[in-house]
């Protein structure tokens, strides 16, 4: 699961970099995000995000249980140490993934708004020139 989470995080980072800088892929990414936000896309995104959030909370809770056992028992065995490290890595990657998804959504929204404002401003400038 860790490899899948790394792939998701790096893909989201590449998507954000594509949205931040002007390049030939930016228009295709914006069109793709527009299509994803139509129909059942938002419902699917919210349900996947909620599922990832529940798994994130479960991983954090399990790591806290291991930490609690270590505090009560005094010593922690190597298996629990490895399990705790793995759970914390999974939880942090899921948190980063959710955060990057939110950043991607906001960037898409701001780019669309900026495009609308520029079109309106150009229309007003052309109207003033011809008046």
PDB file of C-alpha atoms in Angstrom:
ATOM      1  CA  UNK A   1       0.000   0.000   0.000  1.00  0.00           C
ATOM      2  CA  UNK A   2       2.922   2.315   0.650  1.00  0.00           C
ATOM      3  CA  UNK A   3       4.034   2.142  -2.990  1.00  0.00           C
ATOM      4  CA  UNK A   4       0.524   3.046  -4.143  1.00  0.00           C
ATOM      5  CA  UNK A   5       0.447   6.004  -1.763  1.00  0.00           C
ATOM      6  CA  UNK A   6       3.835   7.212  -3.011  1.00  0.00           C
ATOM      7  CA  UNK A   7       2.581   6.995  -6.601  1.00  0.00           C
ATOM      8  CA  UNK A   8      -0.543   8.967  -5.684  1.00  0.00           C
ATOM      9  CA  UNK A   9       1.457  11.674  -3.900  1.00  0.00           C
ATOM     10  CA  UNK A  10       3.973  12.057  -6.730  1.00  0.00           C
ATOM     11  CA  UNK A  11       1.184  12.119  -9.332  1.00  0.00           C
ATOM     12  CA  UNK A  12      -0.645  14.826  -7.405  1.00  0.00           C
ATOM     13  CA  UNK A  13       2.580  16.813  -7.085  1.00  0.00           C
ATOM     14  CA  UNK A  14       3.140  16.580 -10.847  1.00  0.00           C
ATOM     15  CA  UNK A  15      -0.460  17.668 -11.417  1.00  0.00           C
ATOM     16  CA  UNK A  16       0.024  20.698  -9.165  1.00  0.00           C
ATOM     17  CA  UNK A  17       3.259  21.644 -10.935  1.00  0.00           C
ATOM     18  CA  UNK A  18       1.448  21.337 -14.265  1.00  0.00           C
ATOM     19  CA  UNK A  19      -1.257  23.683 -13.025  1.00  0.00           C
ATOM     20  CA  UNK A  20       1.178  26.203 -11.541  1.00  0.00           C
ATOM     21  CA  UNK A  21       3.292  26.838 -14.621  1.00  0.00           C
ATOM     22  CA  UNK A  22       2.221  27.579 -18.159  1.00  0.00           C
ATOM     23  CA  UNK A  23       2.962  24.617 -20.376  1.00  0.00           C
ATOM     24  CA  UNK A  24       1.236  22.677 -23.161  1.00  0.00           C
ATOM     25  CA  UNK A  25      -0.239  20.135 -20.733  1.00  0.00           C
ATOM     26  CA  UNK A  26      -1.948  22.755 -18.582  1.00  0.00           C
ATOM     27  CA  UNK A  27      -4.984  23.157 -20.857  1.00  0.00           C
ATOM     28  CA  UNK A  28      -5.471  19.388 -21.068  1.00  0.00           C
ATOM     29  CA  UNK A  29      -5.244  19.052 -17.296  1.00  0.00           C
ATOM     30  CA  UNK A  30      -7.774  21.852 -16.813  1.00  0.00           C
ATOM     31  CA  UNK A  31     -10.145  20.245 -19.320  1.00  0.00           C
ATOM     32  CA  UNK A  32      -9.739  16.895 -17.586  1.00  0.00           C
ATOM     33  CA  UNK A  33     -10.464  18.400 -14.182  1.00  0.00           C
ATOM     34  CA  UNK A  34     -13.518  20.161 -15.630  1.00  0.00           C
ATOM     35  CA  UNK A  35     -14.836  16.827 -16.864  1.00  0.00           C
ATOM     36  CA  UNK A  36     -14.119  15.148 -13.535  1.00  0.00           C
ATOM     37  CA  UNK A  37     -16.182  17.765 -11.720  1.00  0.00           C
ATOM     38  CA  UNK A  38     -19.283  16.995 -13.766  1.00  0.00           C
ATOM     39  CA  UNK A  39     -21.873  14.324 -13.108  1.00  0.00           C
ATOM     40  CA  UNK A  40     -20.944  11.795 -10.452  1.00  0.00           C
ATOM     41  CA  UNK A  41     -17.330  12.949 -10.176  1.00  0.00           C
ATOM     42  CA  UNK A  42     -17.735  15.074  -7.028  1.00  0.00           C
ATOM     43  CA  UNK A  43     -19.677  12.299  -5.270  1.00  0.00           C
ATOM     44  CA  UNK A  44     -16.997   9.731  -6.094  1.00  0.00           C
ATOM     45  CA  UNK A  45     -14.229  12.113  -5.013  1.00  0.00           C
ATOM     46  CA  UNK A  46     -15.929  12.830  -1.693  1.00  0.00           C
ATOM     47  CA  UNK A  47     -16.546   9.161  -0.958  1.00  0.00           C
ATOM     48  CA  UNK A  48     -12.940   8.221  -1.825  1.00  0.00           C
ATOM     49  CA  UNK A  49     -11.681  11.124   0.302  1.00  0.00           C
ATOM     50  CA  UNK A  50     -13.864  10.035   3.225  1.00  0.00           C
ATOM     51  CA  UNK A  51     -12.622   6.459   2.904  1.00  0.00           C
ATOM     52  CA  UNK A  52      -8.998   7.604   2.879  1.00  0.00           C
ATOM     53  CA  UNK A  53      -9.726   9.788   5.933  1.00  0.00           C
ATOM     54  CA  UNK A  54     -11.195   6.822   7.826  1.00  0.00           C
ATOM     55  CA  UNK A  55      -8.176   4.642   6.953  1.00  0.00           C
ATOM     56  CA  UNK A  56      -5.903   7.538   8.014  1.00  0.00           C
ATOM     57  CA  UNK A  57      -7.653   7.764  11.390  1.00  0.00           C
ATOM     58  CA  UNK A  58      -7.404   3.989  11.794  1.00  0.00           C
ATOM     59  CA  UNK A  59      -3.663   4.032  11.105  1.00  0.00           C
ATOM     60  CA  UNK A  60      -3.102   6.881  13.564  1.00  0.00           C
ATOM     61  CA  UNK A  61      -5.201   5.109  16.208  1.00  0.00           C
ATOM     62  CA  UNK A  62      -3.269   1.870  15.751  1.00  0.00           C
ATOM     63  CA  UNK A  63       0.048   3.712  16.035  1.00  0.00           C
ATOM     64  CA  UNK A  64      -1.198   5.420  19.202  1.00  0.00           C
ATOM     65  CA  UNK A  65      -2.209   2.026  20.644  1.00  0.00           C
ATOM     66  CA  UNK A  66       1.293   0.685  20.022  1.00  0.00           C
ATOM     67  CA  UNK A  67       2.753   3.788  21.668  1.00  0.00           C
ATOM     68  CA  UNK A  68       0.408   3.374  24.647  1.00  0.00           C
ATOM     69  CA  UNK A  69       1.455  -0.267  25.079  1.00  0.00           C
ATOM     70  CA  UNK A  70       5.102   0.819  24.973  1.00  0.00           C
ATOM     71  CA  UNK A  71       4.493   3.409  27.682  1.00  0.00           C
ATOM     72  CA  UNK A  72       2.636   0.970  29.931  1.00  0.00           C
ATOM     73  CA  UNK A  73       4.938  -1.994  29.392  1.00  0.00           C
ATOM     74  CA  UNK A  74       8.173  -0.056  29.406  1.00  0.00           C
ATOM     75  CA  UNK A  75       9.792  -1.883  26.510  1.00  0.00           C
ATOM     76  CA  UNK A  76       8.603  -2.311  22.953  1.00  0.00           C
ATOM     77  CA  UNK A  77       9.417  -5.321  20.812  1.00  0.00           C
ATOM     78  CA  UNK A  78      10.986  -4.912  17.356  1.00  0.00           C
ATOM     79  CA  UNK A  79       7.843  -6.079  15.555  1.00  0.00           C
ATOM     80  CA  UNK A  80       5.802  -3.309  17.136  1.00  0.00           C
ATOM     81  CA  UNK A  81       8.465  -0.760  16.246  1.00  0.00           C
ATOM     82  CA  UNK A  82       8.377  -1.764  12.585  1.00  0.00           C
ATOM     83  CA  UNK A  83       4.577  -1.856  12.572  1.00  0.00           C
ATOM     84  CA  UNK A  84       4.378   1.575  14.189  1.00  0.00           C
ATOM     85  CA  UNK A  85       6.842   3.060  11.677  1.00  0.00           C
ATOM     86  CA  UNK A  86       4.877   1.557   8.791  1.00  0.00           C
ATOM     87  CA  UNK A  87       1.571   2.868  10.156  1.00  0.00           C
ATOM     88  CA  UNK A  88       3.002   6.348  10.640  1.00  0.00           C
ATOM     89  CA  UNK A  89       4.391   6.352   7.104  1.00  0.00           C
ATOM     90  CA  UNK A  90       1.030   5.262   5.695  1.00  0.00           C
ATOM     91  CA  UNK A  91      -0.811   7.870   7.753  1.00  0.00           C
ATOM     92  CA  UNK A  92       1.517  10.671   6.697  1.00  0.00           C
ATOM     93  CA  UNK A  93       1.269   9.703   3.019  1.00  0.00           C
ATOM     94  CA  UNK A  94      -2.524   9.587   3.218  1.00  0.00           C
ATOM     95  CA  UNK A  95      -2.553  12.989   4.896  1.00  0.00           C
ATOM     96  CA  UNK A  96      -0.263  14.440   2.220  1.00  0.00           C
ATOM     97  CA  UNK A  97      -2.466  12.922  -0.462  1.00  0.00           C
ATOM     98  CA  UNK A  98      -5.618  14.493   0.960  1.00  0.00           C
ATOM     99  CA  UNK A  99      -3.861  17.845   1.347  1.00  0.00           C
ATOM    100  CA  UNK A 100      -2.535  17.775  -2.220  1.00  0.00           C
ATOM    101  CA  UNK A 101      -5.989  16.852  -3.524  1.00  0.00           C
ATOM    102  CA  UNK A 102      -7.396  19.901  -1.762  1.00  0.00           C
ATOM    103  CA  UNK A 103      -4.626  22.107  -3.202  1.00  0.00           C
ATOM    104  CA  UNK A 104      -5.323  20.745  -6.705  1.00  0.00           C
ATOM    105  CA  UNK A 105      -9.020  21.523  -6.352  1.00  0.00           C
ATOM    106  CA  UNK A 106      -8.372  25.088  -5.198  1.00  0.00           C
ATOM    107  CA  UNK A 107      -5.773  25.723  -7.911  1.00  0.00           C
ATOM    108  CA  UNK A 108      -8.226  24.559 -10.564  1.00  0.00           C
ATOM    109  CA  UNK A 109     -10.917  26.833  -9.130  1.00  0.00           C
ATOM    110  CA  UNK A 110      -8.611  29.880  -9.021  1.00  0.00           C
ATOM    111  CA  UNK A 111      -7.338  29.291 -12.556  1.00  0.00           C
ATOM    112  CA  UNK A 112     -10.909  29.119 -13.854  1.00  0.00           C
ATOM    113  CA  UNK A 113     -11.864  32.300 -11.961  1.00  0.00           C
ATOM    114  CA  UNK A 114      -8.772  34.115 -13.226  1.00  0.00           C
ATOM    115  CA  UNK A 115      -9.673  33.131 -16.785  1.00  0.00           C
ATOM    116  CA  UNK A 116     -13.214  34.508 -16.354  1.00  0.00           C
ATOM    117  CA  UNK A 117     -11.936  37.767 -14.850  1.00  0.00           C
ATOM    118  CA  UNK A 118      -9.460  38.229 -17.712  1.00  0.00           C
ATOM    119  CA  UNK A 119     -12.179  37.643 -20.300  1.00  0.00           C
ATOM    120  CA  UNK A 120     -14.456  40.170 -18.599  1.00  0.00           C
ATOM    121  CA  UNK A 121     -11.643  42.714 -18.337  1.00  0.00           C
ATOM    122  CA  UNK A 122     -10.705  42.281 -22.020  1.00  0.00           C
ATOM    123  CA  UNK A 123     -14.354  42.722 -22.971  1.00  0.00           C
ATOM    124  CA  UNK A 124     -14.572  45.948 -20.993  1.00  0.00           C
ATOM    125  CA  UNK A 125     -11.324  47.259 -22.475  1.00  0.00           C
ATOM    126  CA  UNK A 126     -12.575  46.517 -26.023  1.00  0.00           C
ATOM    127  CA  UNK A 127     -15.909  48.192 -25.207  1.00  0.00           C
ATOM    128  CA  UNK A 128     -14.130  51.330 -23.946  1.00  0.00           C
ATOM    129  CA  UNK A 129     -11.883  51.472 -27.022  1.00  0.00           C
ATOM    130  CA  UNK A 130     -14.846  51.382 -29.405  1.00  0.00           C
ATOM    131  CA  UNK A 131     -16.886  53.919 -27.426  1.00  0.00           C
TER     132      UNK A 131
END
